[in-house]
mmCIF file of C-alpha atoms in Angstrom:
data_model
loop_
_atom_site.group_PDB
_atom_site.id
_atom_site.type_symbol
_atom_site.label_atom_id
_atom_site.label_comp_id
_atom_site.label_asym_id
_atom_site.label_seq_id
_atom_site.Cartn_x
_atom_site.Cartn_y
_atom_site.Cartn_z
ATOM 1 C CA GLN A 1 32.185 18.153 -15.604
ATOM 2 C CA SER A 2 30.072 20.902 -14.147
ATOM 3 C CA PRO A 3 29.587 21.138 -10.356
ATOM 4 C CA ALA A 4 25.984 19.982 -10.818
ATOM 5 C CA GLN A 5 27.205 16.718 -12.360
ATOM 6 C CA ASN A 6 29.472 16.079 -9.347
ATOM 7 C CA LYS A 7 26.684 16.413 -6.782
ATOM 8 C CA PRO A 8 25.671 13.164 -5.063
ATOM 9 C CA PRO A 9 22.142 11.948 -5.752
ATOM 10 C CA SER A 10 19.472 13.319 -3.438
ATOM 11 C CA THR A 11 18.521 11.082 -0.519
ATOM 12 C CA LYS A 12 15.430 13.144 0.274
ATOM 13 C CA PRO A 13 12.367 10.896 0.067
ATOM 14 C CA PRO A 14 9.832 11.730 -2.623
ATOM 15 C CA SER A 15 6.758 13.735 -1.686
ATOM 16 C CA LEU A 16 3.241 12.976 -2.765
ATOM 17 C CA ASN A 17 0.114 15.125 -2.869
ATOM 18 C CA ILE A 18 -2.896 12.861 -2.410
ATOM 19 C CA PRO A 19 -5.981 14.205 -4.209
ATOM 20 C CA ARG A 20 -9.504 14.374 -2.866
ATOM 21 C CA VAL A 21 -11.918 12.168 -4.840
ATOM 22 C CA SER A 22 -15.516 12.947 -5.759
ATOM 23 C CA ARG A 23 -16.560 9.310 -5.252
ATOM 24 C CA PRO A 24 -14.945 6.261 -3.640
ATOM 25 C CA PRO A 25 -12.889 4.174 -6.085
ATOM 26 C CA THR A 26 -13.984 0.528 -6.353
ATOM 27 C CA VAL A 27 -12.370 -2.746 -7.434
ATOM 28 C CA ASP A 28 -14.632 -2.649 -10.497
ATOM 29 C CA ASP A 29 -12.913 0.597 -11.562
ATOM 30 C CA PHE A 30 -9.684 -1.414 -12.022
ATOM 31 C CA LEU A 31 -10.822 -4.773 -13.428
ATOM 32 C CA GLU A 32 -8.802 -4.204 -16.611
ATOM 33 C CA MET A 33 -5.684 -3.736 -14.400
ATOM 34 C CA LYS A 34 -5.816 -0.006 -15.113
ATOM 35 C CA PRO A 35 -8.096 2.824 -13.973
ATOM 36 C CA SER A 36 -11.410 2.956 -15.825
ATOM 37 C CA PRO A 37 -12.027 6.059 -17.969
ATOM 38 C CA GLU A 38 -14.401 7.381 -15.273
ATOM 39 C CA ILE A 39 -11.674 7.441 -12.622
ATOM 40 C CA ALA A 40 -8.492 7.859 -14.684
ATOM 41 C CA GLY A 41 -6.452 10.867 -13.562
ATOM 42 C CA THR A 42 -8.363 11.398 -10.304
ATOM 43 C CA LEU A 43 -5.930 9.485 -8.034
ATOM 44 C CA ALA A 44 -2.224 9.799 -7.239
ATOM 45 C CA LYS A 45 -0.187 6.987 -8.821
ATOM 46 C CA LEU A 46 2.872 5.250 -7.366
ATOM 47 C CA ASP A 47 5.118 2.732 -9.104
ATOM 48 C CA GLY A 48 8.797 1.885 -9.408
ATOM 49 C CA PHE A 49 8.967 -0.474 -6.416
ATOM 50 C CA ILE A 50 12.477 -1.348 -5.186
ATOM 51 C CA GLN A 51 13.415 -4.629 -3.530
ATOM 52 C CA ARG A 52 14.569 -4.887 0.063
ATOM 53 C CA ASP A 53 14.810 -8.696 -0.208
ATOM 54 C CA PRO A 54 16.326 -10.713 -1.748
ATOM 55 C CA ASP A 55 18.189 -8.251 -4.036
ATOM 56 C CA ASP A 56 18.344 -5.015 -2.037
ATOM 57 C CA GLY A 57 18.201 -1.938 -4.271
ATOM 58 C CA LYS A 58 17.121 -3.709 -7.456
ATOM 59 C CA PRO A 59 13.740 -3.087 -9.101
ATOM 60 C CA GLY A 60 10.881 -5.388 -8.120
ATOM 61 C CA THR A 61 10.644 -8.423 -10.389
ATOM 62 C CA GLN A 62 6.881 -7.930 -10.901
ATOM 63 C CA ARG A 63 5.197 -4.622 -11.743
ATOM 64 C CA THR A 64 3.126 -2.981 -9.012
ATOM 65 C CA GLU A 65 1.016 0.163 -9.359
ATOM 66 C CA VAL A 66 -0.710 1.916 -6.463
ATOM 67 C CA TYR A 67 -3.473 4.531 -6.708
ATOM 68 C CA ILE A 68 -4.362 6.739 -3.721
ATOM 69 C CA GLY A 69 -7.100 9.267 -2.914
ATOM 70 C CA TRP A 70 -9.264 10.441 -0.031
ATOM 71 C CA ASP A 71 -12.671 11.838 0.855
ATOM 72 C CA ASP A 72 -14.230 13.030 4.107
ATOM 73 C CA GLN A 73 -14.449 9.509 5.516
ATOM 74 C CA ASN A 74 -11.562 7.405 4.162
ATOM 75 C CA LEU A 75 -8.115 7.140 2.669
ATOM 76 C CA TYR A 76 -8.336 4.841 -0.379
ATOM 77 C CA THR A 77 -5.464 2.734 -1.682
ATOM 78 C CA ILE A 78 -5.747 0.456 -4.714
ATOM 79 C CA PHE A 79 -2.928 -1.952 -5.621
ATOM 80 C CA LEU A 80 -2.547 -3.457 -9.085
ATOM 81 C CA CYS A 81 -0.170 -6.388 -8.605
ATOM 82 C CA PHE A 82 0.867 -7.700 -12.000
ATOM 83 C CA ASP A 83 2.393 -11.174 -12.175
ATOM 84 C CA ASP A 84 3.995 -13.006 -15.110
ATOM 85 C CA HIS A 85 2.797 -16.274 -13.531
ATOM 86 C CA PRO A 86 -0.547 -15.524 -11.831
ATOM 87 C CA ASN A 87 -1.139 -19.245 -11.244
ATOM 88 C CA LEU A 88 1.809 -19.170 -8.795
ATOM 89 C CA ILE A 89 0.351 -16.403 -6.584
ATOM 90 C CA ARG A 90 -0.124 -17.764 -3.068
ATOM 91 C CA SER A 91 -3.316 -16.805 -1.296
ATOM 92 C CA ARG A 92 -5.803 -18.527 0.969
ATOM 93 C CA MET A 93 -9.311 -17.602 2.019
ATOM 94 C CA GLY A 94 -9.088 -17.777 5.801
ATOM 95 C CA ARG A 95 -9.739 -15.944 9.022
ATOM 96 C CA ARG A 96 -8.540 -12.403 9.696
ATOM 97 C CA GLU A 97 -4.773 -12.096 10.339
ATOM 98 C CA ALA A 98 -4.087 -15.581 8.866
ATOM 99 C CA ILE A 99 -2.049 -14.493 5.841
ATOM 100 C CA ASP A 100 1.385 -15.874 6.765
ATOM 101 C CA GLY A 101 2.795 -17.682 3.752
ATOM 102 C CA ASP A 102 0.583 -15.738 1.323
ATOM 103 C CA ASP A 103 1.419 -12.996 -1.130
ATOM 104 C CA PHE A 104 0.341 -9.658 0.359
ATOM 105 C CA ILE A 105 0.445 -5.900 0.001
ATOM 106 C CA LEU A 106 1.315 -3.452 2.771
ATOM 107 C CA VAL A 107 0.488 0.165 3.615
ATOM 108 C CA LEU A 108 2.490 1.978 6.326
ATOM 109 C CA LEU A 109 1.150 5.326 7.603
ATOM 110 C CA ASP A 110 3.245 7.559 9.865
ATOM 111 C CA THR A 111 0.384 9.932 10.672
ATOM 112 C CA TYR A 112 2.469 12.159 12.973
ATOM 113 C CA HIS A 113 5.390 12.166 10.511
ATOM 114 C CA ASP A 114 7.871 11.613 13.358
ATOM 115 C CA HIS A 115 9.626 8.525 11.896
ATOM 116 C CA GLN A 116 8.938 6.672 15.147
ATOM 117 C CA ARG A 117 5.639 4.809 14.685
ATOM 118 C CA ALA A 118 3.483 3.734 11.773
ATOM 119 C CA TYR A 119 0.161 1.990 11.334
ATOM 120 C CA GLU A 120 0.514 -1.199 9.269
ATOM 121 C CA PHE A 121 -2.208 -2.592 7.010
ATOM 122 C CA LEU A 122 -1.570 -5.870 5.177
ATOM 123 C CA VAL A 123 -3.951 -7.602 2.739
ATOM 124 C CA ASN A 124 -3.626 -10.842 0.773
ATOM 125 C CA PRO A 125 -4.993 -11.261 -2.797
ATOM 126 C CA TYR A 126 -8.368 -12.426 -1.445
ATOM 127 C CA GLY A 127 -8.770 -9.347 0.761
ATOM 128 C CA ILE A 128 -7.914 -11.009 4.105
ATOM 129 C CA GLN A 129 -6.638 -8.346 6.545
ATOM 130 C CA LYS A 130 -3.851 -8.067 9.071
ATOM 131 C CA ASP A 131 -3.050 -4.856 10.945
ATOM 132 C CA GLY A 132 -0.616 -3.631 13.549
ATOM 133 C CA ILE A 133 1.737 -0.875 14.607
ATOM 134 C CA TYR A 134 5.423 -0.661 13.717
ATOM 135 C CA THR A 135 7.626 1.140 16.247
ATOM 136 C CA GLU A 136 11.206 2.149 15.445
ATOM 137 C CA GLY A 137 13.563 0.013 17.484
ATOM 138 C CA ALA A 138 10.831 -2.371 18.661
ATOM 139 C CA GLY A 139 9.401 -3.750 15.413
ATOM 140 C CA ASP A 140 5.879 -4.964 14.673
ATOM 141 C CA ASP A 141 3.018 -5.256 17.154
ATOM 142 C CA TYR A 142 0.129 -7.164 15.593
ATOM 143 C CA SER A 143 -1.980 -7.122 18.771
ATOM 144 C CA TRP A 144 -3.372 -3.716 17.702
ATOM 145 C CA ASP A 145 -6.617 -3.924 15.719
ATOM 146 C CA THR A 146 -8.944 -1.371 14.171
ATOM 147 C CA LEU A 147 -11.893 -1.284 11.766
ATOM 148 C CA TRP A 148 -11.207 -0.869 8.048
ATOM 149 C CA ASP A 149 -12.337 -2.321 4.724
ATOM 150 C CA SER A 150 -10.425 -4.408 2.193
ATOM 151 C CA GLN A 151 -11.293 -6.292 -0.969
ATOM 152 C CA GLY A 152 -9.153 -8.510 -3.167
ATOM 153 C CA ARG A 153 -9.691 -9.912 -6.633
ATOM 154 C CA MET A 154 -7.528 -12.319 -8.647
ATOM 155 C CA THR A 155 -7.256 -11.524 -12.363
ATOM 156 C CA ALA A 156 -5.659 -13.101 -15.424
ATOM 157 C CA LYS A 157 -2.758 -10.653 -15.011
ATOM 158 C CA GLY A 158 -2.264 -10.806 -11.230
ATOM 159 C CA TYR A 159 -4.476 -9.368 -8.527
ATOM 160 C CA ILE A 160 -6.169 -6.186 -7.276
ATOM 161 C CA VAL A 161 -6.494 -5.037 -3.669
ATOM 162 C CA ARG A 162 -8.635 -2.086 -2.547
ATOM 163 C CA ILE A 163 -8.318 -0.658 0.955
ATOM 164 C CA ALA A 164 -10.532 1.967 2.598
ATOM 165 C CA LEU A 165 -9.038 3.283 5.860
ATOM 166 C CA PRO A 166 -11.531 5.318 7.913
ATOM 167 C CA PHE A 167 -9.972 8.446 9.397
ATOM 168 C CA ARG A 168 -11.941 7.740 12.587
ATOM 169 C CA SER A 169 -9.858 4.551 13.005
ATOM 170 C CA LEU A 170 -6.570 6.514 13.032
ATOM 171 C CA ARG A 171 -4.968 9.078 15.291
ATOM 172 C CA PHE A 172 -3.333 12.122 13.700
ATOM 173 C CA PRO A 173 -2.746 15.822 14.482
ATOM 174 C CA GLN A 174 -5.865 17.976 14.700
ATOM 175 C CA LYS A 175 -5.052 20.527 12.008
ATOM 176 C CA ASP A 176 -6.399 21.404 8.580
ATOM 177 C CA SER A 177 -3.267 20.582 6.576
ATOM 178 C CA GLN A 178 -1.864 17.077 7.147
ATOM 179 C CA THR A 179 1.661 15.847 6.390
ATOM 180 C CA TRP A 180 2.027 12.100 6.859
ATOM 181 C CA GLY A 181 4.729 9.612 6.056
ATOM 182 C CA ILE A 182 3.625 6.800 3.751
ATOM 183 C CA ALA A 183 5.232 3.671 2.390
ATOM 184 C CA VAL A 184 3.660 0.878 0.354
ATOM 185 C CA GLY A 185 5.025 -2.601 -0.166
ATOM 186 C CA ARG A 186 4.436 -5.939 -1.847
ATOM 187 C CA TYR A 187 5.488 -9.414 -0.806
ATOM 188 C CA ILE A 188 5.805 -12.285 -3.311
ATOM 189 C CA ALA A 189 5.783 -15.502 -1.320
ATOM 190 C CA ARG A 190 7.239 -17.899 -3.885
ATOM 191 C CA THR A 191 10.488 -15.882 -4.141
ATOM 192 C CA ASN A 192 10.476 -14.274 -0.667
ATOM 193 C CA GLU A 193 10.588 -10.891 -2.421
ATOM 194 C CA MET A 194 9.714 -7.755 -0.441
ATOM 195 C CA SER A 195 9.667 -4.507 -2.388
ATOM 196 C CA PHE A 196 8.679 -0.985 -1.423
ATOM 197 C CA TRP A 197 7.863 2.507 -2.587
ATOM 198 C CA PRO A 198 9.704 4.670 -1.776
#
């Protein structure tokens, strides 16, 4: 074996360049559970979610694709949550923050890239929001609230969630080039499955 074959796998997290979009993406752009021809190729795509629970390190049991872009006002994140049994997706139309027990998606943004704190944005399949701040060593604080937009739509193949996060609702360094930490996740209530990228 060559020395290259003996090297351990890299533990460096993947990097992602998020493109600027010429128009905001909408739920209607993804109704076929794929980007429409008008928006295809204009957003960064994430997939390959890995379970944390219940089978740590194994691929997610249901396919999830995430598309991300930004403009002067917002960071846009669109989740395509495929499900082999869409009739078993758990989701209720209720008040804000009342998504416990539902399926949901999650966006974590470490805007200072210090691995200490991250904004959390959770949305169920009907678009009901929950937000908070995660702090290393202290966990989740859901008393924090800010203004942002979310939409959810059930489909024959699963569900779609679109999030628009206004930059004015976030704090981040005042410089032209931004480097943030990002993680995205999906929770499947019926199997207690939590999976993430990266």
